[in-house]
Amino acid sequence: MAILRAFKAIRPRRDLADKVAQLPYDVMSSEEAKEMAKDNIYSFLHVDKAEIDLDENVDLYDRKVYEKANENLNKMIDNNILIQDKKNNLYIYRLTMDGKSQTGIVGCTSIDDYLNNRIKKHEYTRKDKEQDRINHVDICDANTGPIFLTYKYDDKINDIVNIWMKKEVVYDFTADDGVRHEVWVIDDDKTIKSICNLFKNVDSLYIADGHHRAASAVKVGIKRRRENPNYSGDEEFNFFLSVLFPHSDLRIIDYNRVVRDLNGLSTEEYLFKVSKKFDVEVYEGKEAYRPFRKGTYGMYLGGRWYKLAVKEGTYNSDDPVDKLDVSILQDNLLAPILGIDDPRTNDRISFVGGIRGLGELEKRVRQNDMGVAFSMYPTTLEELMNIADAGKVMPPKSTWFEPKLRSGLFIHKLK
């Protein structure tokens, strides 16, 4: 039984939505954010990356940064750039990229569902990244970026959403990256109740993206509970901002790997070792090699692409993590041959989201004659959910979701 709750969103004035809405804070550096926002006083980066409005010598985690974020958020509200709805609503948020749409319901989910594992995770979080967002949420007194959740497709929920999308759209704009963003407001109490009741029949929600934002929102909620020992459970700090998509809508794209060197091996020695666990074939195509099924990989080495296919019997585990392509590559090539023992901490490996194209892999290898890159077949939603259901954690950089949800379209105040 998953809890979904309507809320009074703070959201942009209709004519400013495209100027306010921005990519999530964690997909860009401070320098990139400053450049993106320099000619846009409405940009939500002034809230999510408030260091861009301070002296560059101020530490990213200084309290001044979070206080500036709160100041900028309140200024946007005071200047009617952002306006709070007068009643509790749900919202529909549709993103369209390359002709494919994904349609989610925006509302608030429960910190208790997170704590009780009804909202399931598949990644570890880092305490320093958690603390950053804890400070941001607590000092701004708001969830400023939504958590990207998914659930197993439900016909009845889908039918309600499709009917409501025939009504007037409140935001409809295409961002600079070509992604179209559309929003509808569900303001009918009967419809809201029906949707929330249908989610009570959903066994689990799964975090697709936003593990640090989710963990931080929950910890702020726990902190507020300690500060308010007589809390009823109905207060806003018991819930956090989420967008819930049916799993059938979502698209995971490849998350590729680049290793700086061959770990002291010659090309011939390296290929010989790889051939013990993988069938290796030179790829004669003109384009970069993109794997077409599970268990296959592209490898860019010495100015040419190779096709790799894992040999039968290389792995026999029933563990859903061990069966992932990223795990097979890590356990049978990256660790034993290239010496990448811990991809989370080893500085010889880097990860490149497939949205940047396979040409980026070639470029990075050419910058270092001894480098090697691997193009991956994308992890599936089913694999992600199986691992989360088993209470396990995926290897780092296993999934890359596109398109990215925009921050600034919905803000949830904690009181």
PDB file of N, CA and C in Angstrom, residues 94-179:
ATOM      1  N   ARG A  94       4.299  15.460 -18.209  1.00  0.00           N
ATOM      2  CA  ARG A  94       4.697  14.641 -19.357  1.00  0.00           C
ATOM      3  C   ARG A  94       5.942  15.230 -20.013  1.00  0.00           C
ATOM      4  N   LEU A  95       6.925  14.355 -20.254  1.00  0.00           N
ATOM      5  CA  LEU A  95       8.147  14.741 -20.947  1.00  0.00           C
ATOM      6  C   LEU A  95       8.230  13.946 -22.236  1.00  0.00           C
ATOM      7  N   THR A  96       8.568  14.620 -23.336  1.00  0.00           N
ATOM      8  CA  THR A  96       8.672  13.959 -24.633  1.00  0.00           C
ATOM      9  C   THR A  96      10.049  14.225 -25.220  1.00  0.00           C
ATOM     10  N   MET A  97      10.732  13.116 -25.549  1.00  0.00           N
ATOM     11  CA  MET A  97      12.087  13.203 -26.101  1.00  0.00           C
ATOM     12  C   MET A  97      12.195  12.229 -27.266  1.00  0.00           C
ATOM     13  N   ASP A  98      12.656  12.699 -28.399  1.00  0.00           N
ATOM     14  CA  ASP A  98      12.825  11.852 -29.588  1.00  0.00           C
ATOM     15  C   ASP A  98      11.542  11.101 -29.934  1.00  0.00           C
ATOM     16  N   GLY A  99      10.393  11.777 -29.750  1.00  0.00           N
ATOM     17  CA  GLY A  99       9.113  11.185 -30.117  1.00  0.00           C
ATOM     18  C   GLY A  99       8.521  10.236 -29.099  1.00  0.00           C
ATOM     19  N   LYS A 100       9.230   9.979 -27.990  1.00  0.00           N
ATOM     20  CA  LYS A 100       8.724   9.071 -26.957  1.00  0.00           C
ATOM     21  C   LYS A 100       8.376   9.869 -25.704  1.00  0.00           C
ATOM     22  N   SER A 101       7.170   9.623 -25.166  1.00  0.00           N
ATOM     23  CA  SER A 101       6.706  10.358 -23.990  1.00  0.00           C
ATOM     24  C   SER A 101       6.706   9.476 -22.751  1.00  0.00           C
ATOM     25  N   GLN A 102       6.933  10.112 -21.607  1.00  0.00           N
ATOM     26  CA  GLN A 102       6.719   9.462 -20.315  1.00  0.00           C
ATOM     27  C   GLN A 102       5.868  10.405 -19.478  1.00  0.00           C
ATOM     28  N   THR A 103       4.851   9.847 -18.847  1.00  0.00           N
ATOM     29  CA  THR A 103       3.844  10.660 -18.177  1.00  0.00           C
ATOM     30  C   THR A 103       3.733  10.240 -16.723  1.00  0.00           C
ATOM     31  N   GLY A 104       3.988  11.186 -15.819  1.00  0.00           N
ATOM     32  CA  GLY A 104       3.970  10.887 -14.400  1.00  0.00           C
ATOM     33  C   GLY A 104       2.968  11.716 -13.635  1.00  0.00           C
ATOM     34  N   ILE A 105       2.682  11.267 -12.431  1.00  0.00           N
ATOM     35  CA  ILE A 105       1.805  11.976 -11.503  1.00  0.00           C
ATOM     36  C   ILE A 105       2.687  12.622 -10.441  1.00  0.00           C
ATOM     37  N   VAL A 106       2.498  13.926 -10.246  1.00  0.00           N
ATOM     38  CA  VAL A 106       3.272  14.671  -9.258  1.00  0.00           C
ATOM     39  C   VAL A 106       2.445  14.790  -7.989  1.00  0.00           C
ATOM     40  N   GLY A 107       3.040  14.360  -6.889  1.00  0.00           N
ATOM     41  CA  GLY A 107       2.395  14.464  -5.594  1.00  0.00           C
ATOM     42  C   GLY A 107       3.442  14.287  -4.519  1.00  0.00           C
ATOM     43  N   CYS A 108       3.004  14.021  -3.320  1.00  0.00           N
ATOM     44  CA  CYS A 108       3.924  13.790  -2.217  1.00  0.00           C
ATOM     45  C   CYS A 108       3.821  12.346  -1.746  1.00  0.00           C
ATOM     46  N   THR A 109       4.967  11.747  -1.480  1.00  0.00           N
ATOM     47  CA  THR A 109       5.018  10.388  -0.951  1.00  0.00           C
ATOM     48  C   THR A 109       5.518  10.424   0.485  1.00  0.00           C
ATOM     49  N   SER A 110       5.361   9.320   1.170  1.00  0.00           N
ATOM     50  CA  SER A 110       5.526   9.284   2.622  1.00  0.00           C
ATOM     51  C   SER A 110       6.945   8.891   3.041  1.00  0.00           C
ATOM     52  N   ILE A 111       7.488   9.611   4.029  1.00  0.00           N
ATOM     53  CA  ILE A 111       8.787   9.206   4.551  1.00  0.00           C
ATOM     54  C   ILE A 111       8.683   7.851   5.255  1.00  0.00           C
ATOM     55  N   ASP A 112       7.516   7.505   5.769  1.00  0.00           N
ATOM     56  CA  ASP A 112       7.346   6.189   6.405  1.00  0.00           C
ATOM     57  C   ASP A 112       7.395   5.073   5.365  1.00  0.00           C
ATOM     58  N   ASP A 113       6.860   5.320   4.171  1.00  0.00           N
ATOM     59  CA  ASP A 113       6.976   4.326   3.099  1.00  0.00           C
ATOM     60  C   ASP A 113       8.434   4.100   2.731  1.00  0.00           C
ATOM     61  N   TYR A 114       9.225   5.162   2.773  1.00  0.00           N
ATOM     62  CA  TYR A 114      10.670   5.030   2.520  1.00  0.00           C
ATOM     63  C   TYR A 114      11.316   4.222   3.643  1.00  0.00           C
ATOM     64  N   LEU A 115      11.006   4.565   4.878  1.00  0.00           N
ATOM     65  CA  LEU A 115      11.621   3.883   6.023  1.00  0.00           C
ATOM     66  C   LEU A 115      11.198   2.418   6.106  1.00  0.00           C
ATOM     67  N   ASN A 116       9.974   2.114   5.673  1.00  0.00           N
ATOM     68  CA  ASN A 116       9.465   0.741   5.722  1.00  0.00           C
ATOM     69  C   ASN A 116       9.744  -0.045   4.442  1.00  0.00           C
ATOM     70  N   ASN A 117      10.498   0.564   3.535  1.00  0.00           N
ATOM     71  CA  ASN A 117      10.919  -0.062   2.274  1.00  0.00           C
ATOM     72  C   ASN A 117       9.771  -0.341   1.314  1.00  0.00           C
ATOM     73  N   ARG A 118       8.672   0.414   1.434  1.00  0.00           N
ATOM     74  CA  ARG A 118       7.672   0.388   0.365  1.00  0.00           C
ATOM     75  C   ARG A 118       8.170   1.222  -0.813  1.00  0.00           C
ATOM     76  N   ILE A 119       8.983   2.213  -0.504  1.00  0.00           N
ATOM     77  CA  ILE A 119       9.717   2.923  -1.546  1.00  0.00           C
ATOM     78  C   ILE A 119      11.104   2.299  -1.577  1.00  0.00           C
ATOM     79  N   LYS A 120      11.392   1.577  -2.638  1.00  0.00           N
ATOM     80  CA  LYS A 120      12.584   0.727  -2.667  1.00  0.00           C
ATOM     81  C   LYS A 120      13.752   1.422  -3.362  1.00  0.00           C
ATOM     82  N   LYS A 121      14.953   1.121  -2.853  1.00  0.00           N
ATOM     83  CA  LYS A 121      16.174   1.751  -3.348  1.00  0.00           C
ATOM     84  C   LYS A 121      17.020   0.701  -4.067  1.00  0.00           C
ATOM     85  N   HIS A 122      17.923   1.194  -4.901  1.00  0.00           N
ATOM     86  CA  HIS A 122      18.863   0.264  -5.538  1.00  0.00           C
ATOM     87  C   HIS A 122      20.285   0.823  -5.565  1.00  0.00           C
ATOM     88  N   GLU A 123      20.523   1.934  -4.842  1.00  0.00           N
ATOM     89  CA  GLU A 123      21.858   2.538  -4.806  1.00  0.00           C
ATOM     90  C   GLU A 123      22.239   2.876  -3.372  1.00  0.00           C
ATOM     91  N   TYR A 124      23.553   2.859  -3.123  1.00  0.00           N
ATOM     92  CA  TYR A 124      24.073   3.438  -1.894  1.00  0.00           C
ATOM     93  C   TYR A 124      24.076   4.960  -2.034  1.00  0.00           C
ATOM     94  N   THR A 125      24.028   5.642  -0.901  1.00  0.00           N
ATOM     95  CA  THR A 125      24.180   7.102  -0.914  1.00  0.00           C
ATOM     96  C   THR A 125      25.433   7.482  -0.140  1.00  0.00           C
ATOM     97  N   ARG A 126      25.968   8.650  -0.481  1.00  0.00           N
ATOM     98  CA  ARG A 126      27.155   9.165   0.196  1.00  0.00           C
ATOM     99  C   ARG A 126      26.749  10.211   1.218  1.00  0.00           C
ATOM    100  N   LYS A 127      27.354  10.135   2.407  1.00  0.00           N
ATOM    101  CA  LYS A 127      26.946  11.018   3.501  1.00  0.00           C
ATOM    102  C   LYS A 127      27.187  12.484   3.175  1.00  0.00           C
ATOM    103  N   ASP A 128      28.284  12.795   2.442  1.00  0.00           N
ATOM    104  CA  ASP A 128      28.545  14.203   2.144  1.00  0.00           C
ATOM    105  C   ASP A 128      27.487  14.764   1.196  1.00  0.00           C
ATOM    106  N   LYS A 129      27.069  13.953   0.219  1.00  0.00           N
ATOM    107  CA  LYS A 129      26.020  14.394  -0.695  1.00  0.00           C
ATOM    108  C   LYS A 129      24.678  14.476   0.008  1.00  0.00           C
ATOM    109  N   GLU A 130      24.408  13.543   0.913  1.00  0.00           N
ATOM    110  CA  GLU A 130      23.181  13.612   1.705  1.00  0.00           C
ATOM    111  C   GLU A 130      23.148  14.890   2.525  1.00  0.00           C
ATOM    112  N   GLN A 131      24.267  15.181   3.215  1.00  0.00           N
ATOM    113  CA  GLN A 131      24.289  16.337   4.106  1.00  0.00           C
ATOM    114  C   GLN A 131      24.065  17.628   3.337  1.00  0.00           C
ATOM    115  N   ASP A 132      24.591  17.699   2.132  1.00  0.00           N
ATOM    116  CA  ASP A 132      24.376  18.878   1.286  1.00  0.00           C
ATOM    117  C   ASP A 132      22.891  19.119   1.080  1.00  0.00           C
ATOM    118  N   ARG A 133      22.157  18.078   0.679  1.00  0.00           N
ATOM    119  CA  ARG A 133      20.722  18.259   0.411  1.00  0.00           C
ATOM    120  C   ARG A 133      19.921  18.369   1.703  1.00  0.00           C
ATOM    121  N   ILE A 134      20.369  17.746   2.777  1.00  0.00           N
ATOM    122  CA  ILE A 134      19.699  17.928   4.068  1.00  0.00           C
ATOM    123  C   ILE A 134      19.720  19.414   4.433  1.00  0.00           C
ATOM    124  N   ASN A 135      20.884  20.027   4.313  1.00  0.00           N
ATOM    125  CA  ASN A 135      20.993  21.458   4.625  1.00  0.00           C
ATOM    126  C   ASN A 135      20.120  22.290   3.689  1.00  0.00           C
ATOM    127  N   HIS A 136      20.109  21.927   2.419  1.00  0.00           N
ATOM    128  CA  HIS A 136      19.329  22.686   1.439  1.00  0.00           C
ATOM    129  C   HIS A 136      17.834  22.606   1.749  1.00  0.00           C
ATOM    130  N   VAL A 137      17.342  21.384   1.976  1.00  0.00           N
ATOM    131  CA  VAL A 137      15.909  21.191   2.251  1.00  0.00           C
ATOM    132  C   VAL A 137      15.527  21.859   3.570  1.00  0.00           C
ATOM    133  N   ASP A 138      16.357  21.670   4.591  1.00  0.00           N
ATOM    134  CA  ASP A 138      16.016  22.170   5.921  1.00  0.00           C
ATOM    135  C   ASP A 138      16.013  23.696   5.960  1.00  0.00           C
ATOM    136  N   ILE A 139      17.017  24.322   5.391  1.00  0.00           N
ATOM    137  CA  ILE A 139      17.112  25.783   5.454  1.00  0.00           C
ATOM    138  C   ILE A 139      16.122  26.444   4.500  1.00  0.00           C
ATOM    139  N   CYS A 140      15.887  25.830   3.338  1.00  0.00           N
ATOM    140  CA  CYS A 140      14.858  26.364   2.423  1.00  0.00           C
ATOM    141  C   CYS A 140      13.445  26.006   2.881  1.00  0.00           C
ATOM    142  N   ASP A 141      13.351  25.059   3.826  1.00  0.00           N
ATOM    143  CA  ASP A 141      12.050  24.579   4.297  1.00  0.00           C
ATOM    144  C   ASP A 141      11.198  24.078   3.130  1.00  0.00           C
ATOM    145  N   ALA A 142      11.846  23.377   2.202  1.00  0.00           N
ATOM    146  CA  ALA A 142      11.129  22.949   0.996  1.00  0.00           C
ATOM    147  C   ALA A 142      11.885  21.844   0.280  1.00  0.00           C
ATOM    148  N   ASN A 143      11.118  20.969  -0.393  1.00  0.00           N
ATOM    149  CA  ASN A 143      11.687  20.068  -1.406  1.00  0.00           C
ATOM    150  C   ASN A 143      11.669  20.833  -2.721  1.00  0.00           C
ATOM    151  N   THR A 144      12.836  21.148  -3.240  1.00  0.00           N
ATOM    152  CA  THR A 144      12.902  21.964  -4.447  1.00  0.00           C
ATOM    153  C   THR A 144      13.083  21.130  -5.714  1.00  0.00           C
ATOM    154  N   GLY A 145      13.420  19.857  -5.559  1.00  0.00           N
ATOM    155  CA  GLY A 145      13.570  18.975  -6.721  1.00  0.00           C
ATOM    156  C   GLY A 145      12.837  17.680  -6.476  1.00  0.00           C
ATOM    157  N   PRO A 146      12.065  17.182  -7.455  1.00  0.00           N
ATOM    158  CA  PRO A 146      11.274  15.970  -7.239  1.00  0.00           C
ATOM    159  C   PRO A 146      12.110  14.697  -7.275  1.00  0.00           C
ATOM    160  N   ILE A 147      11.661  13.685  -6.559  1.00  0.00           N
ATOM    161  CA  ILE A 147      12.243  12.350  -6.632  1.00  0.00           C
ATOM    162  C   ILE A 147      11.570  11.616  -7.794  1.00  0.00           C
ATOM    163  N   PHE A 148      12.356  10.956  -8.597  1.00  0.00           N
ATOM    164  CA  PHE A 148      11.907  10.244  -9.792  1.00  0.00           C
ATOM    165  C   PHE A 148      11.584   8.806  -9.375  1.00  0.00           C
ATOM    166  N   LEU A 149      10.285   8.502  -9.260  1.00  0.00           N
ATOM    167  CA  LEU A 149       9.831   7.177  -8.834  1.00  0.00           C
ATOM    168  C   LEU A 149       9.146   6.455  -9.982  1.00  0.00           C
ATOM    169  N   THR A 150       9.120   5.129  -9.891  1.00  0.00           N
ATOM    170  CA  THR A 150       8.368   4.337 -10.856  1.00  0.00           C
ATOM    171  C   THR A 150       7.549   3.284 -10.122  1.00  0.00           C
ATOM    172  N   TYR A 151       6.512   2.823 -10.792  1.00  0.00           N
ATOM    173  CA  TYR A 151       5.647   1.770 -10.245  1.00  0.00           C
ATOM    174  C   TYR A 151       5.213   0.876 -11.405  1.00  0.00           C
ATOM    175  N   LYS A 152       4.774  -0.319 -11.084  1.00  0.00           N
ATOM    176  CA  LYS A 152       4.356  -1.249 -12.122  1.00  0.00           C
ATOM    177  C   LYS A 152       3.035  -0.770 -12.725  1.00  0.00           C
ATOM    178  N   TYR A 153       3.031  -0.718 -14.024  1.00  0.00           N
ATOM    179  CA  TYR A 153       1.918  -0.144 -14.793  1.00  0.00           C
ATOM    180  C   TYR A 153       0.564  -0.608 -14.266  1.00  0.00           C
ATOM    181  N   ASP A 154      -0.385   0.335 -14.176  1.00  0.00           N
ATOM    182  CA  ASP A 154      -1.742   0.050 -13.706  1.00  0.00           C
ATOM    183  C   ASP A 154      -2.738   0.668 -14.684  1.00  0.00           C
ATOM    184  N   ASP A 155      -3.606  -0.150 -15.265  1.00  0.00           N
ATOM    185  CA  ASP A 155      -4.578   0.320 -16.265  1.00  0.00           C
ATOM    186  C   ASP A 155      -5.474   1.427 -15.734  1.00  0.00           C
ATOM    187  N   LYS A 156      -5.954   1.269 -14.507  1.00  0.00           N
ATOM    188  CA  LYS A 156      -6.923   2.223 -13.967  1.00  0.00           C
ATOM    189  C   LYS A 156      -6.295   3.597 -13.751  1.00  0.00           C
ATOM    190  N   ILE A 157      -5.053   3.613 -13.242  1.00  0.00           N
ATOM    191  CA  ILE A 157      -4.362   4.893 -13.077  1.00  0.00           C
ATOM    192  C   ILE A 157      -4.125   5.523 -14.436  1.00  0.00           C
ATOM    193  N   ASN A 158      -3.697   4.716 -15.380  1.00  0.00           N
ATOM    194  CA  ASN A 158      -3.410   5.208 -16.730  1.00  0.00           C
ATOM    195  C   ASN A 158      -4.648   5.808 -17.387  1.00  0.00           C
ATOM    196  N   ASP A 159      -5.794   5.165 -17.192  1.00  0.00           N
ATOM    197  CA  ASP A 159      -7.035   5.656 -17.800  1.00  0.00           C
ATOM    198  C   ASP A 159      -7.407   7.039 -17.265  1.00  0.00           C
ATOM    199  N   ILE A 160      -7.275   7.221 -15.948  1.00  0.00           N
ATOM    200  CA  ILE A 160      -7.603   8.522 -15.357  1.00  0.00           C
ATOM    201  C   ILE A 160      -6.674   9.602 -15.904  1.00  0.00           C
ATOM    202  N   VAL A 161      -5.389   9.285 -15.979  1.00  0.00           N
ATOM    203  CA  VAL A 161      -4.404  10.252 -16.479  1.00  0.00           C
ATOM    204  C   VAL A 161      -4.717  10.639 -17.920  1.00  0.00           C
ATOM    205  N   ASN A 162      -5.014   9.653 -18.748  1.00  0.00           N
ATOM    206  CA  ASN A 162      -5.289   9.937 -20.169  1.00  0.00           C
ATOM    207  C   ASN A 162      -6.539  10.792 -20.348  1.00  0.00           C
ATOM    208  N   ILE A 163      -7.563  10.553 -19.547  1.00  0.00           N
ATOM    209  CA  ILE A 163      -8.781  11.369 -19.613  1.00  0.00           C
ATOM    210  C   ILE A 163      -8.479  12.808 -19.197  1.00  0.00           C
ATOM    211  N   TRP A 164      -7.697  12.957 -18.105  1.00  0.00           N
ATOM    212  CA  TRP A 164      -7.423  14.308 -17.605  1.00  0.00           C
ATOM    213  C   TRP A 164      -6.572  15.102 -18.575  1.00  0.00           C
ATOM    214  N   MET A 165      -5.709  14.444 -19.336  1.00  0.00           N
ATOM    215  CA  MET A 165      -4.833  15.174 -20.263  1.00  0.00           C
ATOM    216  C   MET A 165      -5.587  15.750 -21.454  1.00  0.00           C
ATOM    217  N   LYS A 166      -6.878  15.464 -21.566  1.00  0.00           N
ATOM    218  CA  LYS A 166      -7.700  16.101 -22.599  1.00  0.00           C
ATOM    219  C   LYS A 166      -8.107  17.509 -22.193  1.00  0.00           C
ATOM    220  N   LYS A 167      -7.879  17.839 -20.899  1.00  0.00           N
ATOM    221  CA  LYS A 167      -8.202  19.169 -20.408  1.00  0.00           C
ATOM    222  C   LYS A 167      -7.065  20.143 -20.749  1.00  0.00           C
ATOM    223  N   GLU A 168      -7.248  21.380 -20.330  1.00  0.00           N
ATOM    224  CA  GLU A 168      -6.287  22.423 -20.686  1.00  0.00           C
ATOM    225  C   GLU A 168      -4.917  22.163 -20.058  1.00  0.00           C
ATOM    226  N   VAL A 169      -3.870  22.277 -20.852  1.00  0.00           N
ATOM    227  CA  VAL A 169      -2.502  22.165 -20.360  1.00  0.00           C
ATOM    228  C   VAL A 169      -2.086  23.514 -19.773  1.00  0.00           C
ATOM    229  N   VAL A 170      -1.391  23.494 -18.619  1.00  0.00           N
ATOM    230  CA  VAL A 170      -1.008  24.767 -17.981  1.00  0.00           C
ATOM    231  C   VAL A 170       0.411  25.192 -18.352  1.00  0.00           C
ATOM    232  N   TYR A 171       1.285  24.220 -18.619  1.00  0.00           N
ATOM    233  CA  TYR A 171       2.620  24.522 -19.136  1.00  0.00           C
ATOM    234  C   TYR A 171       2.845  23.655 -20.365  1.00  0.00           C
ATOM    235  N   ASP A 172       3.458  24.229 -21.359  1.00  0.00           N
ATOM    236  CA  ASP A 172       3.818  23.473 -22.562  1.00  0.00           C
ATOM    237  C   ASP A 172       4.970  24.217 -23.228  1.00  0.00           C
ATOM    238  N   PHE A 173       6.181  23.703 -23.035  1.00  0.00           N
ATOM    239  CA  PHE A 173       7.355  24.349 -23.628  1.00  0.00           C
ATOM    240  C   PHE A 173       8.391  23.295 -23.975  1.00  0.00           C
ATOM    241  N   THR A 174       9.251  23.651 -24.896  1.00  0.00           N
ATOM    242  CA  THR A 174      10.357  22.779 -25.288  1.00  0.00           C
ATOM    243  C   THR A 174      11.657  23.423 -24.840  1.00  0.00           C
ATOM    244  N   ALA A 175      12.426  22.685 -24.056  1.00  0.00           N
ATOM    245  CA  ALA A 175      13.679  23.200 -23.507  1.00  0.00           C
ATOM    246  C   ALA A 175      14.770  23.210 -24.575  1.00  0.00           C
ATOM    247  N   ASP A 176      15.893  23.805 -24.225  1.00  0.00           N
ATOM    248  CA  ASP A 176      16.994  23.953 -25.176  1.00  0.00           C
ATOM    249  C   ASP A 176      17.511  22.617 -25.687  1.00  0.00           C
ATOM    250  N   ASP A 177      17.366  21.563 -24.887  1.00  0.00           N
ATOM    251  CA  ASP A 177      17.855  20.244 -25.307  1.00  0.00           C
ATOM    252  C   ASP A 177      16.836  19.474 -26.146  1.00  0.00           C
ATOM    253  N   GLY A 178      15.727  20.133 -26.497  1.00  0.00           N
ATOM    254  CA  GLY A 178      14.731  19.495 -27.357  1.00  0.00           C
ATOM    255  C   GLY A 178      13.674  18.697 -26.642  1.00  0.00           C
ATOM    256  N   VAL A 179      13.724  18.634 -25.312  1.00  0.00           N
ATOM    257  CA  VAL A 179      12.721  17.899 -24.546  1.00  0.00           C
ATOM    258  C   VAL A 179      11.498  18.787 -24.311  1.00  0.00           C
TER     259      VAL A 179
END
